[in-house]
mmCIF file of C-alpha atoms and ligand atoms in Angstrom:
data_model
loop_
_atom_site.group_PDB
_atom_site.id
_atom_site.type_symbol
_atom_site.label_atom_id
_atom_site.label_comp_id
_atom_site.label_asym_id
_atom_site.label_seq_id
_atom_site.Cartn_x
_atom_site.Cartn_y
_atom_site.Cartn_z
ATOM 1 C CA UNK A 1 92.782 123.859 59.797
ATOM 2 C CA UNK A 2 90.862 125.782 57.001
ATOM 3 C CA UNK A 3 92.897 128.518 55.353
ATOM 4 C CA UNK A 4 91.699 131.959 56.168
ATOM 5 C CA UNK A 5 90.355 133.729 53.135
ATOM 6 C CA UNK A 6 92.413 136.786 52.061
ATOM 7 C CA UNK A 7 90.477 139.771 50.785
ATOM 8 C CA UNK A 8 91.261 140.517 47.111
ATOM 9 C CA UNK A 9 92.319 144.118 46.479
ATOM 10 C CA UNK A 10 91.604 146.218 43.379
ATOM 11 C CA UNK A 11 95.058 145.492 41.884
ATOM 12 C CA UNK A 12 94.348 141.785 42.166
ATOM 13 C CA UNK A 13 91.239 142.041 40.004
ATOM 14 C CA UNK A 14 93.381 143.882 37.388
ATOM 15 C CA UNK A 15 95.863 140.996 37.632
ATOM 16 C CA UNK A 16 93.118 138.417 37.273
ATOM 17 C CA UNK A 17 92.108 140.138 33.956
ATOM 18 C CA UNK A 18 95.612 139.844 32.672
ATOM 19 C CA UNK A 19 95.719 136.139 33.670
ATOM 20 C CA UNK A 20 92.239 135.605 32.195
ATOM 21 C CA UNK A 21 90.856 134.462 35.531
ATOM 22 C CA UNK A 22 87.142 134.979 35.879
ATOM 23 C CA UNK A 23 85.751 136.846 38.849
ATOM 24 C CA UNK A 24 82.698 135.611 40.688
ATOM 25 C CA UNK A 25 80.459 138.440 41.937
ATOM 26 C CA UNK A 26 77.022 138.431 43.531
ATOM 27 C CA UNK A 27 74.839 140.986 45.286
ATOM 28 C CA UNK A 28 74.147 140.626 49.028
ATOM 29 C CA UNK A 29 71.956 142.744 51.363
ATOM 30 C CA UNK A 30 72.098 141.070 54.694
ATOM 31 C CA UNK A 31 74.385 139.399 57.176
ATOM 32 C CA UNK A 32 73.477 135.633 56.583
ATOM 33 C CA UNK A 33 73.679 135.804 52.872
ATOM 34 C CA UNK A 34 76.996 137.759 52.966
ATOM 35 C CA UNK A 35 78.434 135.163 55.378
ATOM 36 C CA UNK A 36 77.465 132.291 53.113
ATOM 37 C CA UNK A 37 78.973 134.099 50.179
ATOM 38 C CA UNK A 38 82.321 134.599 52.007
ATOM 39 C CA UNK A 39 82.315 130.922 53.121
ATOM 40 C CA UNK A 40 81.680 129.914 49.406
ATOM 41 C CA UNK A 41 84.680 131.910 48.339
ATOM 42 C CA UNK A 42 82.820 134.493 46.259
ATOM 43 C CA UNK A 43 85.314 137.153 45.125
ATOM 44 C CA UNK A 44 83.158 140.304 45.407
ATOM 45 C CA UNK A 45 79.825 141.477 46.870
ATOM 46 C CA UNK A 46 77.612 144.276 45.634
ATOM 47 C CA UNK A 47 75.293 145.875 48.021
ATOM 48 C CA UNK A 48 73.016 146.732 45.118
ATOM 49 C CA UNK A 49 70.091 149.160 45.136
ATOM 50 C CA UNK A 50 68.282 146.109 43.753
ATOM 51 C CA UNK A 51 67.667 145.697 47.502
ATOM 52 C CA UNK A 52 64.710 148.017 46.858
ATOM 53 C CA UNK A 53 62.927 145.187 44.912
ATOM 54 C CA UNK A 54 64.543 142.165 46.559
ATOM 55 C CA UNK A 55 64.267 143.181 50.183
ATOM 56 C CA UNK A 56 61.752 146.002 50.427
ATOM 57 C CA UNK A 57 59.303 144.956 47.732
ATOM 58 C CA UNK A 58 59.390 148.237 45.723
ATOM 59 C CA UNK A 59 58.489 148.111 42.008
ATOM 60 C CA UNK A 60 61.934 149.469 41.103
ATOM 61 C CA UNK A 61 65.186 150.926 42.534
ATOM 62 C CA UNK A 62 64.307 154.554 42.377
ATOM 63 C CA UNK A 63 62.815 154.924 45.893
ATOM 64 C CA UNK A 64 65.918 153.426 47.590
ATOM 65 C CA UNK A 65 67.811 155.910 49.868
ATOM 66 C CA UNK A 66 71.417 156.242 50.924
ATOM 67 C CA UNK A 67 70.512 155.399 54.552
ATOM 68 C CA UNK A 68 68.977 152.115 53.513
ATOM 69 C CA UNK A 69 72.088 151.371 51.399
ATOM 70 C CA UNK A 70 74.479 152.142 54.225
ATOM 71 C CA UNK A 71 72.558 150.071 56.827
ATOM 72 C CA UNK A 72 72.628 147.016 54.412
ATOM 73 C CA UNK A 73 76.274 147.582 53.495
ATOM 74 C CA UNK A 74 77.227 147.717 57.243
ATOM 75 C CA UNK A 75 75.551 144.281 57.753
ATOM 76 C CA UNK A 76 77.321 142.776 54.717
ATOM 77 C CA UNK A 77 80.625 144.151 55.807
ATOM 78 C CA UNK A 78 80.213 142.631 59.280
ATOM 79 C CA UNK A 79 79.462 139.278 57.754
ATOM 80 C CA UNK A 80 82.142 139.328 55.130
ATOM 81 C CA UNK A 81 85.307 140.991 56.477
ATOM 82 C CA UNK A 82 87.554 139.167 53.993
ATOM 83 C CA UNK A 83 85.546 139.953 50.832
ATOM 84 C CA UNK A 84 85.701 142.960 48.472
ATOM 85 C CA UNK A 85 82.429 144.864 49.125
ATOM 86 C CA UNK A 86 81.029 147.486 46.782
ATOM 87 C CA UNK A 87 78.294 150.017 47.720
ATOM 88 C CA UNK A 88 75.853 150.984 45.028
ATOM 89 C CA UNK A 89 74.929 154.632 44.714
ATOM 90 C CA UNK A 90 71.083 154.939 44.729
ATOM 91 C CA UNK A 91 69.080 157.289 42.513
ATOM 92 C CA UNK A 92 69.672 160.878 43.260
ATOM 93 C CA UNK A 93 72.684 160.278 45.415
ATOM 94 C CA UNK A 94 75.042 161.559 42.768
ATOM 95 C CA UNK A 95 73.076 162.846 39.759
ATOM 96 C CA UNK A 96 72.427 166.426 41.074
ATOM 97 C CA UNK A 97 76.087 167.579 41.581
ATOM 98 C CA UNK A 98 79.623 166.411 42.139
ATOM 99 C CA UNK A 99 79.595 167.493 45.807
ATOM 100 C CA UNK A 100 76.646 165.026 46.541
ATOM 101 C CA UNK A 101 78.387 162.401 44.629
ATOM 102 C CA UNK A 102 81.686 162.653 46.651
ATOM 103 C CA UNK A 103 79.891 162.891 50.090
ATOM 104 C CA UNK A 104 77.571 159.967 49.392
ATOM 105 C CA UNK A 105 80.393 157.809 47.885
ATOM 106 C CA UNK A 106 82.488 158.635 50.913
ATOM 107 C CA UNK A 107 79.678 157.422 53.225
ATOM 108 C CA UNK A 108 80.060 153.932 51.940
ATOM 109 C CA UNK A 109 83.764 153.949 52.936
ATOM 110 C CA UNK A 110 83.462 155.851 56.223
ATOM 111 C CA UNK A 111 80.230 154.307 57.633
ATOM 112 C CA UNK A 112 80.202 150.824 56.053
ATOM 113 C CA UNK A 113 83.831 150.146 55.353
ATOM 114 C CA UNK A 114 83.167 149.410 51.670
ATOM 115 C CA UNK A 115 86.123 148.824 49.223
ATOM 116 C CA UNK A 116 84.532 150.616 46.259
ATOM 117 C CA UNK A 117 81.318 152.292 44.985
ATOM 118 C CA UNK A 118 79.340 151.744 41.752
ATOM 119 C CA UNK A 119 77.240 154.217 39.933
ATOM 120 C CA UNK A 120 75.058 153.983 36.828
ATOM 121 C CA UNK A 121 75.577 156.026 33.559
ATOM 122 C CA UNK A 122 78.199 156.766 30.922
ATOM 123 C CA UNK A 123 79.509 160.073 29.523
ATOM 124 C CA UNK A 124 76.917 162.051 31.470
ATOM 125 C CA UNK A 125 78.339 161.091 34.832
ATOM 126 C CA UNK A 126 81.978 161.658 33.894
ATOM 127 C CA UNK A 127 82.175 164.814 36.193
ATOM 128 C CA UNK A 128 80.879 162.791 39.101
ATOM 129 C CA UNK A 129 83.336 159.829 38.358
ATOM 130 C CA UNK A 130 86.255 162.251 38.204
ATOM 131 C CA UNK A 131 85.330 163.997 41.477
ATOM 132 C CA UNK A 132 84.885 160.658 43.375
ATOM 133 C CA UNK A 133 88.117 159.167 41.896
ATOM 134 C CA UNK A 134 89.933 162.496 42.972
ATOM 135 C CA UNK A 135 88.599 161.843 46.515
ATOM 136 C CA UNK A 136 90.570 158.619 46.460
ATOM 137 C CA UNK A 137 87.659 156.143 46.014
ATOM 138 C CA UNK A 138 87.648 153.105 43.759
ATOM 139 C CA UNK A 139 84.826 153.513 41.302
ATOM 140 C CA UNK A 140 82.938 150.849 39.222
ATOM 141 C CA UNK A 141 80.954 152.163 36.256
ATOM 142 C CA UNK A 142 77.706 150.580 35.196
ATOM 143 C CA UNK A 143 76.477 150.882 31.641
ATOM 144 C CA UNK A 144 74.150 149.146 29.111
ATOM 145 C CA UNK A 145 70.809 148.652 30.871
ATOM 146 C CA UNK A 146 70.874 151.084 33.761
ATOM 147 C CA UNK A 147 67.740 150.370 35.912
ATOM 148 C CA UNK A 148 67.653 153.845 37.555
ATOM 149 C CA UNK A 149 67.053 155.366 34.070
ATOM 150 C CA UNK A 150 64.922 152.578 32.697
ATOM 151 C CA UNK A 151 62.166 155.189 32.090
ATOM 152 C CA UNK A 152 64.398 156.903 29.493
ATOM 153 C CA UNK A 153 65.447 153.496 28.018
ATOM 154 C CA UNK A 154 61.861 152.550 27.442
ATOM 155 C CA UNK A 155 61.806 149.782 30.154
ATOM 156 C CA UNK A 156 64.158 147.078 31.351
ATOM 157 C CA UNK A 157 65.442 146.464 27.768
ATOM 158 C CA UNK A 158 68.655 145.034 26.497
ATOM 159 C CA UNK A 159 70.998 147.693 25.097
ATOM 160 C CA UNK A 160 73.663 147.540 22.355
ATOM 161 C CA UNK A 161 71.603 145.485 19.864
ATOM 162 C CA UNK A 162 71.961 147.991 16.968
ATOM 163 C CA UNK A 163 75.041 149.705 15.627
ATOM 164 C CA UNK A 164 73.865 153.011 16.991
ATOM 165 C CA UNK A 165 73.119 151.600 20.500
ATOM 166 C CA UNK A 166 76.263 149.503 20.573
ATOM 167 C CA UNK A 167 78.466 152.507 19.580
ATOM 168 C CA UNK A 168 76.898 154.541 22.444
ATOM 169 C CA UNK A 169 77.660 151.783 24.930
ATOM 170 C CA UNK A 170 81.264 151.520 23.671
ATOM 171 C CA UNK A 171 81.778 155.222 23.754
ATOM 172 C CA UNK A 172 80.375 155.288 27.345
ATOM 173 C CA UNK A 173 82.836 152.590 28.334
ATOM 174 C CA UNK A 174 85.778 154.531 26.913
ATOM 175 C CA UNK A 175 84.691 157.833 28.525
ATOM 176 C CA UNK A 176 84.436 156.148 31.915
ATOM 177 C CA UNK A 177 87.790 154.469 31.703
ATOM 178 C CA UNK A 178 89.333 157.864 30.758
ATOM 179 C CA UNK A 179 87.550 159.412 33.722
ATOM 180 C CA UNK A 180 89.325 157.002 36.143
ATOM 181 C CA UNK A 181 86.867 154.043 36.894
ATOM 182 C CA UNK A 182 88.834 150.919 37.868
ATOM 183 C CA UNK A 183 86.058 148.428 37.140
ATOM 184 C CA UNK A 184 83.139 148.349 34.727
ATOM 185 C CA UNK A 185 79.910 146.508 34.825
ATOM 186 C CA UNK A 186 77.975 145.882 31.610
ATOM 187 C CA UNK A 187 74.308 144.924 31.894
ATOM 188 C CA UNK A 188 72.114 143.348 29.372
ATOM 189 C CA UNK A 189 74.086 143.762 26.103
ATOM 190 C CA UNK A 190 74.783 141.007 23.455
ATOM 191 C CA UNK A 191 77.810 138.806 24.007
ATOM 192 C CA UNK A 192 79.566 140.406 20.997
ATOM 193 C CA UNK A 193 79.353 143.842 22.597
ATOM 194 C CA UNK A 194 80.451 142.338 25.922
ATOM 195 C CA UNK A 195 83.519 140.798 24.258
ATOM 196 C CA UNK A 196 84.330 143.969 22.264
ATOM 197 C CA UNK A 197 84.354 146.174 25.357
ATOM 198 C CA UNK A 198 86.203 143.572 27.447
ATOM 199 C CA UNK A 199 89.033 143.393 24.976
ATOM 200 C CA UNK A 200 88.976 147.208 24.283
ATOM 201 C CA UNK A 201 89.409 148.325 27.942
ATOM 202 C CA UNK A 202 92.444 147.790 30.096
ATOM 203 C CA UNK A 203 90.369 147.603 33.316
ATOM 204 C CA UNK A 204 88.315 144.554 34.290
ATOM 205 C CA UNK A 205 84.897 144.417 32.653
ATOM 206 C CA UNK A 206 82.220 142.352 34.341
ATOM 207 C CA UNK A 207 78.814 141.419 33.017
ATOM 208 C CA UNK A 208 75.279 140.747 34.105
ATOM 209 C CA UNK A 209 73.507 139.557 30.992
ATOM 210 C CA UNK A 210 76.498 140.440 28.878
ATOM 211 C CA UNK A 211 77.588 137.082 27.737
ATOM 212 C CA UNK A 212 80.417 134.744 28.420
ATOM 213 C CA UNK A 213 83.388 136.831 27.312
ATOM 214 C CA UNK A 214 83.563 139.339 30.094
ATOM 215 C CA UNK A 215 86.240 139.262 32.762
ATOM 216 C CA UNK A 216 83.694 137.963 35.410
ATOM 217 C CA UNK A 217 79.950 137.556 36.170
ATOM 218 C CA UNK A 218 77.508 139.161 38.486
ATOM 219 C CA UNK A 219 74.145 137.661 39.437
ATOM 220 C CA UNK A 220 71.559 139.091 41.853
ATOM 221 C CA UNK A 221 71.582 136.773 44.785
ATOM 222 C CA UNK A 222 67.766 136.629 45.024
ATOM 223 C CA UNK A 223 67.588 135.424 41.418
ATOM 224 C CA UNK A 224 70.466 132.953 41.840
ATOM 225 C CA UNK A 225 68.855 131.223 44.766
ATOM 226 C CA UNK A 226 65.300 131.487 43.426
ATOM 227 C CA UNK A 227 63.967 133.762 46.157
ATOM 228 C CA UNK A 228 62.738 136.695 43.940
ATOM 229 C CA UNK A 229 59.348 135.799 42.472
ATOM 230 C CA UNK A 230 58.141 138.945 40.625
ATOM 231 C CA UNK A 231 59.935 138.250 37.380
ATOM 232 C CA UNK A 232 63.133 136.480 36.077
ATOM 233 C CA UNK A 233 65.318 138.252 33.503
ATOM 234 C CA UNK A 234 66.509 136.182 30.522
ATOM 235 C CA UNK A 235 70.087 136.238 31.691
ATOM 236 C CA UNK A 236 69.365 134.554 35.077
ATOM 237 C CA UNK A 237 70.149 131.022 35.898
ATOM 238 C CA UNK A 238 68.526 129.832 39.035
ATOM 239 C CA UNK A 239 70.869 127.564 41.053
ATOM 240 C CA UNK A 240 68.354 126.818 43.818
ATOM 241 C CA UNK A 241 64.616 127.242 44.475
ATOM 242 C CA UNK A 242 64.638 128.746 47.952
ATOM 243 C CA UNK A 243 61.097 130.122 47.549
ATOM 244 C CA UNK A 244 59.649 126.671 47.113
ATOM 245 C CA UNK A 245 61.804 125.243 49.867
ATOM 246 C CA UNK A 246 60.885 128.021 52.270
ATOM 247 C CA UNK A 247 57.135 127.814 51.531
ATOM 248 C CA UNK A 248 57.340 124.031 52.080
ATOM 249 C CA UNK A 249 59.127 124.422 55.415
ATOM 250 C CA UNK A 250 56.425 126.956 56.622
ATOM 251 C CA UNK A 251 53.671 124.497 55.576
ATOM 252 C CA UNK A 252 55.342 121.636 57.378
ATOM 253 C CA UNK A 253 55.706 123.804 60.503
ATOM 254 C CA UNK A 254 52.030 124.755 60.297
ATOM 255 C CA UNK A 255 50.922 121.166 59.811
ATOM 256 C CA UNK A 256 52.930 120.025 62.821
ATOM 257 C CA UNK A 257 51.668 122.820 65.075
ATOM 258 C CA UNK A 258 48.151 121.952 64.122
ATOM 259 C CA UNK A 259 48.516 118.161 64.591
ATOM 260 C CA UNK A 260 50.675 118.475 67.771
ATOM 261 C CA UNK A 261 53.827 116.963 66.237
ATOM 262 C CA UNK A 262 55.671 120.066 67.198
ATOM 263 C CA UNK A 263 57.141 120.831 69.691
ATOM 264 C CA UNK A 264 58.353 117.547 71.161
ATOM 265 C CA UNK A 265 59.956 117.080 74.561
ATOM 266 C CA UNK A 266 63.396 117.417 72.994
ATOM 267 C CA UNK A 267 62.399 121.098 72.100
ATOM 268 C CA UNK A 268 61.503 122.012 75.712
ATOM 269 C CA UNK A 269 63.384 123.123 78.920
ATOM 270 C CA UNK A 270 63.393 120.830 81.991
ATOM 271 C CA UNK A 271 62.623 122.169 85.402
ATOM 272 C CA UNK A 272 65.361 121.633 87.977
ATOM 273 C CA UNK A 273 64.871 118.264 89.761
ATOM 274 C CA UNK A 274 62.465 118.496 92.757
ATOM 275 C CA UNK A 275 61.327 122.102 91.978
ATOM 276 C CA UNK A 276 57.918 121.266 90.483
ATOM 277 C CA UNK A 277 56.360 119.670 93.599
ATOM 278 C CA UNK A 278 57.684 122.569 95.695
ATOM 279 C CA UNK A 279 56.121 125.142 93.362
ATOM 280 C CA UNK A 280 52.773 123.383 93.288
ATOM 281 C CA UNK A 281 52.734 123.083 97.111
ATOM 282 C CA UNK A 282 53.492 126.852 97.414
ATOM 283 C CA UNK A 283 50.775 127.731 94.946
ATOM 284 C CA UNK A 284 48.351 125.585 96.798
ATOM 285 C CA UNK A 285 49.242 127.045 100.143
ATOM 286 C CA UNK A 286 48.831 130.577 98.719
ATOM 287 C CA UNK A 287 45.360 129.760 97.316
HETATM 288 O O1 LIG B 1 71.523 146.985 42.200
HETATM 289 C C1 LIG B 1 72.041 146.054 41.587
HETATM 290 O O2 LIG B 1 71.953 144.918 42.101
HETATM 291 C C2 LIG B 1 72.611 146.343 40.276
HETATM 292 C C3 LIG B 1 72.566 145.241 39.309
HETATM 293 C C4 LIG B 1 71.237 145.251 38.615
HETATM 294 C C5 LIG B 1 73.624 145.237 38.417
HETATM 295 O O3 LIG B 1 73.064 147.392 40.063
#
């Protein structure tokens, strides 16, 4: 019998860092994908606000709401009861004040049974991080390229490529660790900066586009399976081309509907033996 997967807890991710075991992390937004991820043994799922682009077709993540994130997190949790699930705080769910931050972070735990939350930003979100941590919630920081503030960063650009920029990312990492985060995500920084921060911090540091030295890797599922077609960041490796496969399946279906190859008798329901002549007779009598 297949062994039932045990959900990893936060202390186990810390242990994995000590043992230098890499963590495998992907985003998930829906029930089927989260189910496949759990079956594949993925360590951690992020219900990312990237769902704005990957599921809703928005240009960016800014329009995403808490209610959307909660609905998707609930579906992911139902599909993956034995996987560590993290909810992503959308734009304006935590920036305005610490009370908003705590209430919205708490919704991920109370309504969607998430194990942790993630929020973007360094030193400037330290008060929010402290308040959420004080409420007893596991927090993951997210620095480097932070898509919610990409306007200020001049677009979706790699960070930490100059001394000044690298020092800012390093100082943000230290400030967040001191504020109580238990995990850190680094996005789009050179591998040298990824390595420096991974070795500097005692907490696990994971990367998306942060090179090979971090304690684990995150990829956006829609990039990984080749479903998202708008653009492909440099750090993405596509492990499948679902877009092409899906388009071909739809075309094959259309061809078979048009040429009568689908449906075949094996796709139909049989009437109970002897009922058809009775039905036709009744209809004839009625006419
Ligand atoms: O929303 C998300 O998927 C993210 C990644 C870009 C890291 O935050």
